[in-house]
Structures are given as C-alpha cells and as structure tokens.
Amino acid sequence: MNRLAYLLAGTIATVIQTGPAWANAVYVSNEKDNTVTVVDSNTMEVTKTINVGQRPRGITISHDGKHLYVCASDDDTVEIIDTATHEIIGSLPSGPDPELFVLSPDGKTLYVANEDDNLVTVIDVEKKRVITEIPVGVEPEGMGISPDGKTMVNTSETTNMAHFIDTSSHEIVANVLVDSRPRFAEFTPDGSQVWISAEIGGTVSVIDNASREVVEKVTFEIQGLRSEAIQPVGVRISADGKKAYVALGPANRVAVVNTETYEVEKYILVGQRVWQLAFTPDGKHLISTNGLSNDITFIDTATDEPIKSVTVGALPWGVTVAPN
Amino acid sequence: MDMKSTVPNTLLFFFACFFLLVNAPEPMAQQKPAAKPVTEIRIGYLRAYEPQLALSVLDIPPEDEGVAGANVAINDNNTTGSFLGQSFSLDVVQTKLDEDVVPVFREMLARGEKYVLTDISASQLLSIADLARENGVLLFNVGSTDDVLREQECRSNVFHTAPTRTMLADGLAQYLVWKQWRTWVLLYGSHEPDQLYADAIRRAAKRFGAKIVEERLYEDTGTARRTDSGVVQVQRQMPVFTQNLPAHDVVIVADESEVFGSYVPYRTWDPRPVAGTAGLIASSWHPASEQWGGSQIQGRFEKATGRRMLSKDMQAWTAVRILGDAATRTNSNDTAKIEAFIKDEKFSLAAFKGQKVGFRRWNWQLRQPIFLGDGRGVVSTSPQEGFLHQFSELDTLGVDQPETACKLN
C-alpha cells in the first residue's frame, strides 16, 4: 500500500516537473524593518509585504506550505503566519532570542537555536509546546537536520563546534571542532555529510556523518579581495548533491563548489553582504538575500548566472520558498 | 541506549530514571560522551589598581574593569571545555599603581601559573617580562597602550590584546581624513601619557595627510575635579584656552589623565567638533556596539556583571578566549603546544569586530579594528574604506612591520 502511494507520488511529481514552471511564493525576512516580503518566483516581483515581530531573521515554511515560521528575535518568539491570509495566527515558545531553526523532515518538530542561553529548544509544532532544551556551546546558531530526521546538527559560534544531536534521545553524540564562528549547517541530500560554514575562519568544513570527522575543508580565494572580506554564511546543496552554493557575506558573492572535488568552480556576484540562500522547489533557481543592498538575487542554477535582483525590505536576512 | 535489546522496557525505564536522578545535579550531565578526565587550565590576572577620578562621574572606571571581561571569557571557555574535559579558572592578584610587582609575580610563579594576563604599567610589565620568560610563562598585556612595549621593549613571550596609541590615533585619523577634516589643532596635557598620545596623533597626521596647524599645552596646575561651582569656571576657561587658533576643522584633545579634555567639547571658541581622548574617541571596543554579533557578547556581559562592557573588558575577554581556543584546538594545557598554536601564522579569533583578529608576528600585537564612538554610540570603525595594505588592511593601523623597532629573540 505504502509502496503504491510512493510510486503514485513519484509519477505525479514527474508530471508536475515536465509541466509549466510552478509559481512559488518566496518569503524574505527583513531584519531591520520588521517585515516579510513575498515575491512571486515566476514574475520575480514583490506581491505583498507582511508586518511581523521585531528583528525577523530565521524563516522557514511547513512542508504543506500552509504555515510560515519566522524567528522574531527581539520579541523572543517564533511567529506563525498563515500563508493564505498572510495573518499572524499564533506563536511558538521558542525561548529567548531565536535566530535560526530547522524543521524536522516529518514537519512535527522545530529545533530552535537560542543564542543568548547556549540552548537548542525542541518544540512540538502541533501542540505548540517545548519538548526539551538541550545545552550546547556558546552562541548556538546554525541548525541542520539529516534527511532521515535522526541527527540534528547545531553550530555554536564562540565554541566553534558542530554538535551532533540524536533526535530521539535529545543528547549530544559528537562534538566536532570547526573554524571560527560557524554559522550554518547543511546536510547533503544523501545524509552522508554535513557542510559547516565558518564566517570568521573563512572556510566550509565538510564533516562525514558516519565518522563525525572533518574530511575536507573548502577554502575561497577571490582576486582583488582581501581574505578578511570572505565570510561564508548560508550553504545550500543541490538536490542531486553535485553542487554546493555558499554565500560569502561581505565578499558579495555566492561560491559554487563542486562536491566531488571540493573546488570552487565559480563566484557569482550578487548584492552586498549576501547572507542566506534558498532553492525554488524545482531546483532551477537559487535565491540569495543581500543584506546591505536591500535586495534578493535570483540565480539560474543551470548556468549559475544571476538573472534578476529584486528590492525587498531593509536588511534582508533569511529566505524560504513555498513548496509545490 | 539500545531500545531493541531483550531487557524488558520497564526495567530499562527504571535504569534510565535512576541514571537521570543521579546525574541531574551535574550541570553538564547531558553532554555525552563526557567521561573524560578533566584538564585544568589556570589563568593568572595581575593588575595594579587604585580608584581613579574622572572629569565626568560617568567615566570613573568600574572596580572590576578588565577582570569582569576575563571572567565572562572563562565562562565561555568552560562551556566549550565541558565538551572536551577542560576546565578553566582565573587567579586574580591585585597590587597598587607603581608598586613593585615582582614579589607577587614570584608568588604566582610558585603557584604554577603559566599564563598571566597583565593590567599594569609598562615599567611594571618590563620588571617581570624576562622573569616570566625564564619560567616559561606567557604574558598577555590587556591594559597598556604604550607603543614601547611592542617596539624597543618587545618580548617574544608577551602578547598584546590592548591596542597601541598609534593604532588608536591612526584609526581616528583615517576617519577624519575620510571626512575631509584634514586641518587639526592639538591640545595636549602635561602628563606623560598625554604626551605619548599627542605623539601618536602627530605621527598619524603625517601618515594620513592631515595638518596640525597649532598645538597648545594645558598645564596641570592641580585642581579638585568635582567642585560645586566648577562648571562656571570651566565655561569661562575653555573658550579662552581655545581662542585665536588658526582656521581648523577639528580640535584634537590628548588628555589621558583627565585634567581638561572632557571639558573641551561644546566649550571651544570656534564651533568645531572635538576628537581624541574626548569627543569622538578611538577604542578597542564600544559599550554600545551591536554589530557583528556584538549584541551577544554585550548581553552575556551585562547579565554577568550588571554593567556595560568596556574596552579593557574586551581586551581581557579576548586574551582569555585566545588561550581557550588554543587549549581547545590543541586539546592540551601544554604551554609549548599552546604557544606554538597562538604563534602560528594561521591563528585567528572571532571577536565581534566584523573580521578575524590575530597577532602581528613581528611583535605579537593583536591586529584588530578600532571603534570610533562618542559617549552614546559607535560612529564608525577603522580601517576606513580606501586605506589599502598589501597584507592586511588592519596593518594600516599602528606601527607596521617595515617601521618596527622590535627585534624578537
């Protein structure tokens, strides 16, 4: 029965992908003016601006696309927005100063990094209650979850570690040292590796999820740019696992990394202080938030060329795209 | 815990409860695997302290200035250390200003201290630097801005997280030049630190193409700083002191001793902005900086101490974090390993300043951005855009390698 459903779903997905491009809503959190900008992924135009809580940063969407979750950092809460009405319909007890979070693959659990309290808060999304709090290193920030949902990785910015957490026991099972100020954790689609960006260290550490050891370190070099300006933050890996995109902060570029050779194949010039990244569900476009130029850039992932920049709110921080 | 084992689940549950109860009081009970032996890393803190006055009561240094920053870093190190079986502690020793620090330092040596932060004068530091080296002790100067400690009197075992006066003056000068405020007058005090600060300003003017059109010395004739009708006199004195100056864009004040400098803003003869040790001030940190994750450390500091974080707190925090990072990454408390790690070309640390900080290998001065702020907020940070350097733009601040007088042995 399950198998049949799976096959059916697969067929439907194929049909959709061969059809016309799907219009998806792109949601951008604007840290400075307390808004979320909604952009149409097809027309690449702003369709709506939603007023939210103070200092919105981390942003993600439920797997059914109905609810948007936004970290309102200065309000110490995660707001829930109904994507049909664009109204704030509730909040989640995130603990103080939530910055980034990750939703479990089954959509039931939200893992939130609380920067001020050296904690990861685990929230039952449906019941809107805290399941547990996990003590981690100083200034927890990056949050990644394995595709099977069994392992969650949190990075702590001052401790400089990636903490591997077993999602069933809520216990840390490994601590892996990475370079200075780790900002983001992203699993490869097959779950075999976690990529950790280090903003001040200027590198991305590739950790093997079986041995929990750093197996590769991606470095960046841009001619005419001093090394201090290269500050890796957001990381996204293509669905086929072949390319990793790394936002390089004040270097104003997104690096395209070959996941087999770990070499940078291209630097895509986007806007100023590029922070976070998101793919459209069809994987054809990557969207970057460019904090200082107050815009987002659509990148064509076939050519890795920027297509269009769209002005959003003040200090765009995070981005998420509605599923099909 | 293997839930698929043949042991009945109820029994396992009891075991689990028992385990939790036994372990609950331990703060880091959850962080497994943690059954490693704990390595102790003790850090000494030698300071010369006496209560000081300031022209504004708001500027009186808090008694725990510097030490509070070190303590916050010890906590940060211990959170990290809990994952690796490392435990950090601070041993604070206090003497008076200008007191002989050798006896207390010998006591610290006898206690086995291998890493010592110092917040003492340059001459006090030089009285123990070689003794420290003979005993394999690394010193971290968190208090003195004297350039001489990084130049003629540099030492291979003395690291400096405090910026130098030349770094501060260059950071300020770059901003004033960027503003096209290139014509300065210099008002300086009569004490040695004031003169040294004035020297750094003169050097910066030459370096970045500003012009000092006149200098005036303000002699300290000895005065009570907080008299009831003092402001009335000050309002008359300062305009007169700044009368008949040639045309200028900015008034630079060099008065580290707090004799007259804070009285200059808003009281000059000509309406001009004031910078230096009053007005727009260059420093290694600003209590209102929230950029680059700064709100995190500021929040943590305020929660721990009940006051805002000052430059000396940041300098001490940075020194303790450097040791913490070295101990963590070498997984050791071995002095030789830690020294080698810190002295490595690639060493860098995140310090809430927008880019990595690290040591100049020719004199062990921490290269770092400089904040420019007034009493309320951050105005800018240097290096400014356009001041280029072949190696690191941070080396446009202070004495650079080609000019250094330091010869490390």
XYZ file of C-alpha atoms in Angstrom:
733
model
C 0.000 0.000 0.000
C 2.723 2.387 1.047
C 4.761 1.414 -1.923
C 1.878 2.139 -4.246
C 1.411 5.555 -2.739
C 5.089 6.227 -3.137
C 5.012 5.203 -6.791
C 1.961 7.337 -7.410
C 3.562 10.327 -5.754
C 6.612 9.799 -7.893
C 4.540 9.774 -11.052
C 2.698 12.921 -10.074
C 5.960 14.679 -9.271
C 7.324 13.768 -12.680
C 4.226 15.096 -14.382
C 4.492 18.361 -12.493
C 8.124 18.830 -13.330
C 7.568 18.442 -17.051
C 4.695 20.889 -16.985
C 4.941 24.698 -16.984
C 7.044 26.411 -14.306
C 5.292 26.464 -10.956
C 4.822 29.848 -9.358
C 6.001 29.685 -5.773
C 5.882 32.347 -3.149
C 9.323 33.413 -1.955
C 9.374 34.723 1.617
C 12.167 37.044 2.728
C 12.658 38.177 6.344
C 13.837 41.778 6.603
C 15.805 42.149 9.830
C 15.696 45.920 10.097
C 12.159 46.955 9.168
C 10.302 44.049 10.806
C 8.637 42.737 7.673
C 8.470 39.675 5.473
C 8.439 40.381 1.739
C 6.544 37.979 -0.520
C 7.957 37.621 -4.039
C 6.499 35.585 -6.911
C 9.153 33.143 -8.132
C 7.903 33.283 -11.724
C 7.447 37.002 -12.279
C 10.191 37.818 -9.743
C 8.120 40.706 -8.443
C 7.044 41.691 -4.957
C 3.433 40.760 -4.339
C 2.994 41.552 -0.655
C 4.700 42.832 2.484
C 3.737 41.316 5.834
C 4.365 43.137 9.117
C 5.887 40.798 11.684
C 7.577 40.948 15.106
C 10.860 42.635 15.901
C 14.065 41.650 14.150
C 12.848 38.804 11.943
C 15.723 36.530 10.960
C 15.338 32.744 10.600
C 12.417 31.849 8.331
C 11.027 28.510 7.161
C 7.799 27.046 5.848
C 5.775 23.969 6.786
C 6.047 21.093 4.340
C 2.421 21.563 3.268
C 3.129 25.232 2.594
C 0.339 26.446 4.856
C 2.375 27.966 7.657
C 5.350 30.238 7.653
C 7.573 30.275 10.749
C 9.566 33.409 11.492
C 12.076 33.965 14.318
C 11.182 37.357 15.795
C 14.480 37.568 17.654
C 13.860 40.688 19.716
C 10.378 39.503 20.690
C 11.759 36.143 21.890
C 9.218 34.215 19.867
C 8.635 32.304 16.658
C 5.622 33.671 14.809
C 3.313 31.502 12.734
C 1.888 33.123 9.612
C -0.982 31.686 7.592
C 0.297 31.752 4.002
C -3.245 32.011 2.597
C -4.244 35.121 4.545
C -0.764 36.458 5.463
C -2.040 36.935 9.007
C -0.064 36.054 12.120
C -2.140 33.250 13.607
C -0.011 32.272 16.563
C 3.410 31.789 18.007
C 5.713 29.072 19.257
C 7.515 29.186 22.624
C 10.993 29.473 21.174
C 12.872 30.632 24.237
C 14.902 33.865 24.212
C 16.456 35.405 21.109
C 15.708 32.771 18.475
C 17.851 33.254 15.386
C 17.831 30.145 13.250
C 15.860 26.932 13.296
C 15.203 23.787 11.332
C 12.018 21.820 10.808
C 12.178 18.035 11.070
C 11.548 16.147 7.825
C 8.158 14.986 9.160
C 7.263 18.608 9.905
C 6.322 17.888 13.504
C 9.314 19.237 15.383
C 11.072 22.557 15.208
C 14.633 22.866 16.547
C 15.495 26.442 17.527
C 18.916 27.914 18.363
C 18.754 30.309 21.343
C 21.853 32.434 21.013
C 21.675 34.033 24.444
C 21.245 30.935 26.540
C 23.505 28.348 24.914
C 20.488 26.159 24.260
C 18.705 24.392 21.464
C 14.974 24.399 22.142
C 12.962 21.484 20.757
C 9.355 22.419 20.009
C 6.326 20.280 19.218
C 4.847 22.346 16.393
C 1.308 20.981 16.648
C 0.977 21.259 20.416
C 2.989 24.491 20.456
C 4.966 23.407 23.463
C 8.576 22.885 24.404
C 9.590 19.230 24.401
C 13.054 19.840 25.839
C 16.043 22.153 25.902
C 19.489 20.886 25.005
C 22.573 22.698 26.402
C 25.105 23.332 23.645
C 28.135 25.589 23.142
C 28.365 29.376 23.349
C 26.119 31.255 20.899
C 24.294 28.466 19.107
C 23.376 29.442 15.591
C 23.445 27.060 12.623
C 20.860 24.269 12.542
C 20.806 21.351 10.136
C 18.900 18.088 10.114
C 19.685 14.836 8.339
C 17.226 13.773 5.611
C 16.131 10.815 7.764
C 15.493 13.177 10.673
C 17.644 11.141 13.052
C 20.504 13.563 13.501
C 20.375 17.275 14.126
C 23.460 19.426 13.950
C 23.834 22.709 15.786
C 26.826 25.022 15.474
C 27.977 27.300 18.277
C 29.681 30.478 17.173
C 32.071 31.115 20.057
C 32.681 27.472 20.983
C 33.442 26.774 17.311
C 31.870 23.343 17.301
C 29.299 21.371 15.396
C 27.219 19.486 17.956
C 25.641 16.301 16.624
C 22.392 15.603 18.458
C 20.431 12.353 18.396
C 16.836 13.470 17.796
C 15.340 10.530 19.658
C 17.349 10.861 22.874
C 17.980 14.626 22.528
C 21.547 14.015 23.572
C 24.761 15.241 22.044
C 26.528 12.289 20.496
C 29.533 14.072 18.991
C 31.240 17.467 19.084
C 33.354 18.390 16.109
C 35.659 21.407 16.126
C 35.420 23.611 13.058
C 36.829 27.011 12.151
C 35.905 30.316 13.799
C 32.298 31.403 14.081
C 30.397 28.538 12.492
C 27.148 29.929 11.084
C 25.286 27.292 9.131
C 24.900 23.507 8.911
C 23.625 21.785 5.784
C 23.344 18.046 5.168
C 23.987 16.578 1.738
C 20.794 15.073 0.245
C 22.073 11.524 0.881
C 22.773 12.385 4.528
C 26.396 11.275 4.335
C 27.946 14.673 5.030
C 27.279 17.929 6.829
C 28.712 21.158 5.472
C 29.515 23.788 8.096
C 30.359 27.363 7.150
C 32.763 29.372 9.358
C 32.213 33.086 8.954
C 35.437 34.336 10.546
C 37.534 31.285 9.709
C 36.581 31.855 6.070
C 36.096 28.153 5.321
C 33.467 25.446 4.963
C 34.202 22.224 6.841
C 32.806 19.030 5.372
C 32.060 16.518 8.126
C 31.479 12.859 7.459
C 28.238 11.911 9.210
C 29.421 8.375 9.932
C 32.856 9.063 11.398
C 31.912 12.566 12.635
C 35.241 13.903 11.458
C 36.167 16.794 9.219
C 37.114 15.154 5.939
C 37.515 18.220 3.751
C 37.867 21.941 4.145
C 36.661 24.206 1.354
C 38.608 27.450 1.037
C 37.863 30.523 -1.027
C 40.033 32.989 -2.850
C 38.801 35.933 -4.873
C 41.251 38.042 -6.764
C 41.376 41.646 -5.625
C 39.549 40.867 -2.397
C 41.251 40.657 0.983
C 40.742 37.361 2.780
C 39.003 39.021 5.753
C 36.096 40.000 3.472
C 35.364 36.388 2.609
C 32.909 35.303 5.272
C 30.930 32.151 4.443
C 27.420 32.086 5.915
C 24.472 30.379 4.138
C 25.018 26.997 2.455
C 22.675 25.079 0.137
C 23.346 21.847 -1.725
C 21.549 20.961 -4.954
C 19.038 18.097 -4.843
C 21.321 15.900 -6.955
C 24.097 16.554 -4.442
C 26.522 17.755 -7.088
C 26.841 21.444 -6.320
C 27.082 23.363 -3.086
C 26.318 27.061 -3.004
C 27.977 29.148 -0.306
C 27.017 32.761 0.461
C 30.200 34.719 1.210
C 28.854 37.716 3.176
C 30.783 40.960 2.555
C 32.546 39.361 -0.439
C 29.169 39.963 -2.188
C 29.396 36.647 -3.977
C 27.942 33.162 -3.914
C 30.533 30.424 -4.457
C 29.618 27.354 -6.486
C 31.501 24.349 -5.112
C 31.918 21.032 -6.876
C 31.026 18.452 -4.209
C 33.306 15.815 -5.732
C 36.489 17.882 -5.958
C 35.617 20.453 -3.249
C 36.927 23.115 -5.629
C 35.139 26.405 -6.212
C 34.023 26.438 -9.824
C 32.557 29.885 -9.914
C 31.879 33.015 -7.889
C 28.511 34.603 -8.683
C 28.384 38.338 -7.995
C 25.122 39.188 -6.225
C 24.274 42.086 -3.861
C 26.079 43.410 -0.821
C 26.636 41.229 2.249
C 24.992 38.079 0.981
C 23.631 36.081 3.901
C 21.233 33.210 3.256
C 20.142 31.098 0.282
C 17.130 29.043 -0.821
C 16.285 26.936 -3.871
C 12.971 27.006 -5.641
C 11.330 23.541 -5.337
C 12.180 22.690 -8.953
C 15.822 23.481 -8.187
C 16.080 25.739 -11.209
C 16.629 28.901 -9.261
C 18.625 29.837 -6.200
C 17.704 32.981 -4.296
C 20.189 34.962 -2.186
C 19.435 37.646 0.423
C 21.743 40.630 0.105
C 21.584 42.499 3.406
C 23.278 45.804 2.674
C 21.799 46.366 -0.768
C 18.281 45.547 0.467
C 17.603 43.098 -2.334
C 17.492 39.441 -3.275
C 19.090 37.904 -6.359
C 17.602 35.109 -8.467
C 20.322 32.833 -9.836
C 19.828 30.384 -12.701
C 21.295 27.099 -11.420
C 21.783 25.719 -14.948
C 24.204 28.483 -15.918
C 24.998 29.789 -12.424
C 24.395 33.311 -13.675
C 22.387 35.916 -11.796
C 19.069 36.609 -13.547
C 17.486 39.419 -11.615
C 17.745 41.366 -8.360
C 14.544 42.377 -6.610
C 14.384 45.110 -3.981
C 12.761 43.892 -0.756
C 12.755 45.410 2.768
C 15.582 46.727 4.933
C 18.420 44.290 5.701
C 17.012 41.115 4.139
C 18.256 38.177 6.245
C 16.566 34.820 5.597
C 14.662 33.323 2.680
C 12.356 30.352 2.189
C 10.263 29.231 -0.763
C 6.788 27.683 -0.669
C 6.697 24.020 -1.768
C 4.742 22.930 -4.820
C 20.709 3.169 24.801
C 19.629 0.252 22.640
C 15.849 0.033 22.839
C 15.782 -3.166 20.808
C 17.596 -5.156 23.491
C 15.941 -8.085 25.167
C 15.867 -6.354 28.545
C 12.245 -5.540 29.384
C 11.439 -1.915 28.653
C 10.113 -1.244 32.139
C 13.404 -2.273 33.644
C 15.249 -0.036 31.212
C 12.972 2.780 32.186
C 13.883 2.350 35.840
C 17.532 2.326 34.981
C 17.081 5.468 32.938
C 15.286 7.218 35.800
C 17.948 6.187 38.263
C 20.639 7.442 35.911
C 18.917 10.797 35.448
C 18.405 11.260 39.178
C 21.995 10.515 39.995
C 23.294 12.742 37.283
C 20.821 15.585 37.451
C 22.760 17.908 39.797
C 25.753 17.897 37.494
C 25.364 20.844 35.151
C 26.761 19.103 32.101
C 25.212 15.706 32.677
C 23.533 15.746 29.294
C 26.628 16.353 27.288
C 27.933 12.945 26.466
C 30.382 11.492 25.853
C 31.844 13.370 28.797
C 33.514 10.704 30.887
C 36.929 12.137 30.017
C 39.370 13.206 32.706
C 39.218 16.944 33.307
C 42.246 19.026 32.360
C 42.663 22.177 34.446
C 43.828 25.359 32.768
C 44.548 28.128 35.259
C 44.949 31.685 34.048
C 46.508 34.366 36.229
C 45.453 38.017 36.186
C 47.898 40.552 37.611
C 46.572 44.078 37.958
C 47.640 47.353 39.502
C 44.542 49.114 40.704
C 43.578 52.156 42.702
C 40.279 54.031 42.482
C 40.582 56.800 39.926
C 38.759 60.036 39.364
C 37.453 61.340 36.081
C 36.071 64.694 34.979
C 32.691 63.066 34.468
C 31.435 60.694 37.108
C 30.206 58.517 34.234
C 33.806 57.921 33.176
C 35.089 56.607 36.509
C 36.423 53.129 35.752
C 34.441 50.370 37.482
C 36.438 48.450 40.056
C 36.249 45.191 38.116
C 37.161 46.725 34.756
C 39.014 44.095 32.749
C 38.614 41.323 35.337
C 34.902 41.135 34.514
C 35.715 40.539 30.841
C 38.175 37.803 31.754
C 35.531 36.115 33.902
C 32.958 36.132 31.099
C 35.549 34.524 28.818
C 36.337 31.917 31.486
C 32.635 31.010 31.448
C 32.656 30.839 27.653
C 35.758 28.650 27.740
C 34.184 26.376 30.320
C 31.060 25.848 28.220
C 33.305 24.766 25.374
C 35.606 22.910 27.763
C 32.718 20.846 29.105
C 32.586 19.037 25.777
C 36.294 18.237 25.856
C 37.039 17.732 29.521
C 38.759 21.088 30.028
C 38.156 23.383 32.970
C 39.359 26.993 33.133
C 39.789 29.217 36.174
C 41.054 32.725 36.906
C 43.515 33.695 39.651
C 43.312 37.463 40.189
C 46.152 39.228 42.008
C 45.877 42.933 42.744
C 48.637 45.399 43.585
C 48.790 49.169 43.716
C 49.773 51.535 40.908
C 53.553 51.923 40.724
C 54.127 49.167 43.291
C 56.896 46.617 42.767
C 55.061 43.676 41.170
C 57.984 41.243 41.223
C 57.186 39.735 44.661
C 53.537 38.988 43.823
C 54.528 37.697 40.417
C 57.010 35.321 42.064
C 54.121 34.042 44.190
C 52.130 33.442 41.025
C 55.073 31.540 39.575
C 55.244 29.472 42.764
C 51.551 28.604 42.302
C 52.471 27.265 38.872
C 50.790 29.911 36.717
C 51.808 29.523 33.082
C 49.547 32.119 31.509
C 49.156 35.544 33.066
C 47.071 38.491 31.905
C 48.563 41.797 32.995
C 46.871 45.120 33.554
C 49.886 47.014 34.877
C 52.090 49.869 33.704
C 54.778 49.424 31.047
C 57.574 49.632 33.628
C 55.841 47.096 35.876
C 55.389 44.783 32.912
C 59.048 45.085 31.935
C 60.072 44.252 35.504
C 58.525 40.763 35.157
C 58.690 40.035 31.409
C 62.086 38.336 31.421
C 61.434 36.564 34.698
C 58.297 35.198 33.055
C 60.232 34.016 30.017
C 62.813 32.239 32.168
C 59.940 30.356 33.778
C 58.154 29.544 30.530
C 55.264 31.885 31.275
C 53.253 33.658 28.586
C 52.065 37.172 29.415
C 49.067 38.878 27.846
C 49.092 42.637 28.148
C 45.429 43.653 28.381
C 45.925 47.123 29.820
C 48.844 49.124 28.479
C 48.640 51.020 25.187
C 52.313 52.044 25.322
C 53.901 51.516 21.919
C 57.299 50.939 23.509
C 56.173 47.514 24.764
C 55.669 46.446 21.133
C 58.699 48.278 19.780
C 62.046 48.775 21.541
C 60.918 46.709 24.533
C 59.032 43.936 22.754
C 59.330 40.389 24.094
C 58.734 37.008 22.494
C 56.628 35.875 25.466
C 54.442 38.980 25.744
C 51.267 39.184 23.667
C 49.212 42.372 23.490
C 45.450 42.392 23.128
C 45.281 46.073 24.106
C 45.732 48.295 21.045
C 48.641 50.746 20.917
C 48.243 54.513 20.978
C 49.438 54.604 17.377
C 46.677 52.158 16.387
C 44.072 54.299 18.138
C 45.394 57.548 16.641
C 45.605 56.022 13.147
C 42.056 54.705 13.406
C 40.833 58.166 14.332
C 42.959 59.914 11.704
C 41.686 57.671 8.906
C 38.126 58.620 9.715
C 38.842 62.360 9.958
C 40.690 62.229 6.632
C 37.843 60.241 5.075
C 35.554 63.042 6.283
C 37.934 65.547 4.656
C 38.541 67.167 8.024
C 42.248 67.482 7.469
C 43.190 70.604 9.406
C 43.633 69.987 13.103
C 44.675 71.786 16.243
C 46.147 69.698 19.037
C 45.505 70.391 22.725
C 47.552 68.153 24.977
C 48.022 67.604 28.679
C 51.225 67.813 30.675
C 51.474 64.226 31.950
C 53.500 61.522 30.228
C 50.543 59.503 28.843
C 49.081 62.710 27.384
C 52.372 63.470 25.650
C 52.558 59.923 24.272
C 49.028 60.212 22.938
C 49.908 63.563 21.362
C 52.956 61.932 19.720
C 50.701 59.265 18.213
C 48.383 61.977 16.872
C 51.299 63.875 15.291
C 52.508 60.672 13.666
C 49.011 59.867 12.368
C 48.608 63.361 10.899
C 51.804 62.936 8.922
C 50.916 59.431 7.850
C 47.455 60.182 6.513
C 47.942 63.701 5.145
C 46.348 65.818 7.851
C 47.867 69.040 9.092
C 48.261 70.175 12.698
C 48.167 73.967 12.401
C 48.743 74.719 16.077
C 49.449 72.897 19.328
C 48.660 74.052 22.849
C 49.747 72.562 26.139
C 47.315 72.519 29.034
C 49.393 72.550 32.182
C 48.018 70.555 35.106
C 48.310 73.016 37.948
C 46.437 70.739 40.314
C 42.734 71.197 40.836
C 39.850 69.431 42.506
C 37.884 67.736 39.768
C 34.435 67.870 41.199
C 33.815 71.184 42.904
C 30.344 72.653 43.279
C 30.823 75.738 41.173
C 33.459 74.215 38.896
C 31.343 74.336 35.759
C 31.061 78.108 35.954
C 34.821 78.493 35.798
C 35.193 75.815 33.127
C 32.696 77.620 30.905
C 34.975 80.664 31.016
C 38.320 78.861 30.867
C 37.834 76.612 27.842
C 36.834 79.297 25.312
C 39.812 81.374 26.362
C 42.134 78.382 26.115
C 40.960 77.807 22.521
C 40.840 81.442 21.434
C 42.744 82.812 18.412
C 43.557 79.474 16.829
C 44.266 79.392 13.081
C 41.462 78.072 10.857
C 40.866 74.383 11.619
C 38.357 71.599 11.022
C 38.747 69.610 14.232
C 40.098 70.069 17.729
C 42.144 67.047 18.833
C 42.476 66.551 22.566
C 45.275 64.454 24.107
C 44.445 64.142 27.776
C 44.500 60.567 29.035
C 44.979 61.939 32.552
C 41.520 63.542 32.548
C 42.642 67.008 33.562
C 40.822 69.144 30.976
C 39.938 67.081 27.887
C 36.347 66.224 28.719
C 35.674 69.945 29.251
C 36.593 70.834 25.673
C 33.531 69.639 23.674
C 30.866 72.391 23.320
C 33.136 74.951 25.001
C 35.647 75.758 22.243
C 35.956 79.341 20.989
C 35.129 78.276 17.447
C 32.304 75.809 16.919
C 34.304 72.748 15.947
C 33.998 69.015 16.590
C 36.338 67.537 19.194
C 38.116 64.192 18.903
C 40.912 62.280 20.632
C 40.595 61.402 24.305
C 37.328 63.386 24.412
C 34.505 63.857 21.933
C 34.983 61.235 19.229
C 37.134 58.613 20.948
C 39.053 55.722 19.403
C 38.970 52.451 21.355
C 39.192 48.688 21.035
C 35.523 48.247 21.947
C 32.401 50.323 22.485
C 29.767 49.537 25.111
C 27.038 50.200 22.543
C 28.416 48.111 19.670
C 25.793 45.632 18.495
C 27.174 44.856 15.077
C 28.770 41.574 14.028
C 27.113 39.549 16.740
C 28.169 42.159 19.308
C 24.752 42.131 20.948
C 25.502 38.542 22.021
C 28.645 39.321 23.988
C 27.149 42.582 25.277
C 24.083 40.727 26.553
C 26.170 37.994 28.115
C 28.451 40.521 29.765
C 25.650 42.664 31.149
C 23.851 39.628 32.520
C 27.021 38.530 34.317
C 28.153 41.899 35.654
C 25.202 44.297 35.674
C 27.082 46.918 33.671
C 28.114 47.590 30.064
C 31.269 46.118 28.560
C 34.253 48.485 28.277
C 37.403 48.287 26.149
C 39.565 46.770 28.863
C 36.902 44.125 29.474
C 37.038 43.237 25.793
C 40.835 43.156 25.815
C 40.813 40.722 28.745
C 37.964 38.687 27.232
C 39.964 38.356 24.041
C 43.131 37.207 25.846
C 41.277 34.521 27.804
C 39.443 33.399 24.675
C 42.746 33.151 22.789
C 44.023 30.796 25.488
C 40.712 28.922 25.473
C 40.757 28.484 21.729
C 44.376 27.333 21.809
C 43.665 24.824 24.597
C 40.561 23.546 22.803
C 42.149 23.139 19.419
C 45.361 21.570 20.693
C 43.279 19.593 23.202
C 46.004 20.314 25.712
C 47.188 22.559 28.526
C 50.800 22.149 27.482
C 52.427 25.592 27.361
C 54.673 24.765 24.414
C 51.744 23.494 22.349
C 49.580 26.455 23.258
C 52.349 28.937 22.485
C 53.045 27.276 19.122
C 49.341 27.371 18.287
C 48.972 31.073 19.105
C 52.168 31.929 17.252
C 51.141 30.062 14.123
C 50.709 32.192 11.046
C 47.148 30.993 10.598
C 45.958 31.760 14.120
C 42.817 33.885 14.239
C 39.922 34.535 16.580
C 36.368 35.836 16.234
C 35.958 38.861 18.495
C 32.734 40.609 17.398
C 34.615 43.121 15.287
C 33.430 42.162 11.803
C 36.588 40.320 10.822
C 39.062 37.952 12.340
C 41.688 39.244 14.728
C 45.170 37.752 15.006
C 48.709 38.585 16.018
C 51.341 40.578 14.192
C 54.128 38.055 14.188
C 56.829 40.675 14.359
C 55.832 41.998 17.802
C 52.815 39.906 18.992
C 50.429 42.850 18.872
C 46.810 41.848 18.162
C 45.718 43.347 14.865
C 42.143 44.480 15.275
C 39.634 47.041 14.006
C 39.305 50.241 16.037
C 35.948 51.634 17.128
C 35.211 55.354 16.965
C 32.433 56.485 19.220
C 31.137 59.171 21.485
C 29.544 58.643 24.874
C 26.380 57.271 23.290
C 27.164 55.128 20.305
C 29.513 53.874 17.619
C 30.146 56.449 14.888
C 32.417 54.340 12.698
C 35.052 51.611 12.722
C 38.504 51.778 11.172
C 40.307 50.821 8.976
C 38.302 53.055 6.664
C 37.485 52.177 3.098
C 40.270 53.063 0.721
C 43.205 52.685 3.122
C 44.884 49.779 1.447
C 47.618 47.438 2.559
C 49.472 44.713 0.730
C 48.963 42.191 3.524
C 46.128 43.192 5.855
C 44.188 46.428 5.951
C 44.327 46.136 9.730
C 48.036 46.851 9.404
C 47.248 50.376 8.235
C 46.626 50.942 11.967
C 49.693 51.484 14.139
C 53.373 50.820 13.578
C 53.742 48.498 10.594
C 56.335 45.804 10.004
C 58.717 47.866 7.815
C 58.922 50.570 10.505
C 59.018 48.440 13.624
C 61.864 48.775 16.099
C 61.018 45.403 17.598
C 63.584 42.632 17.397
C 62.150 39.448 18.828
C 64.650 36.932 20.069
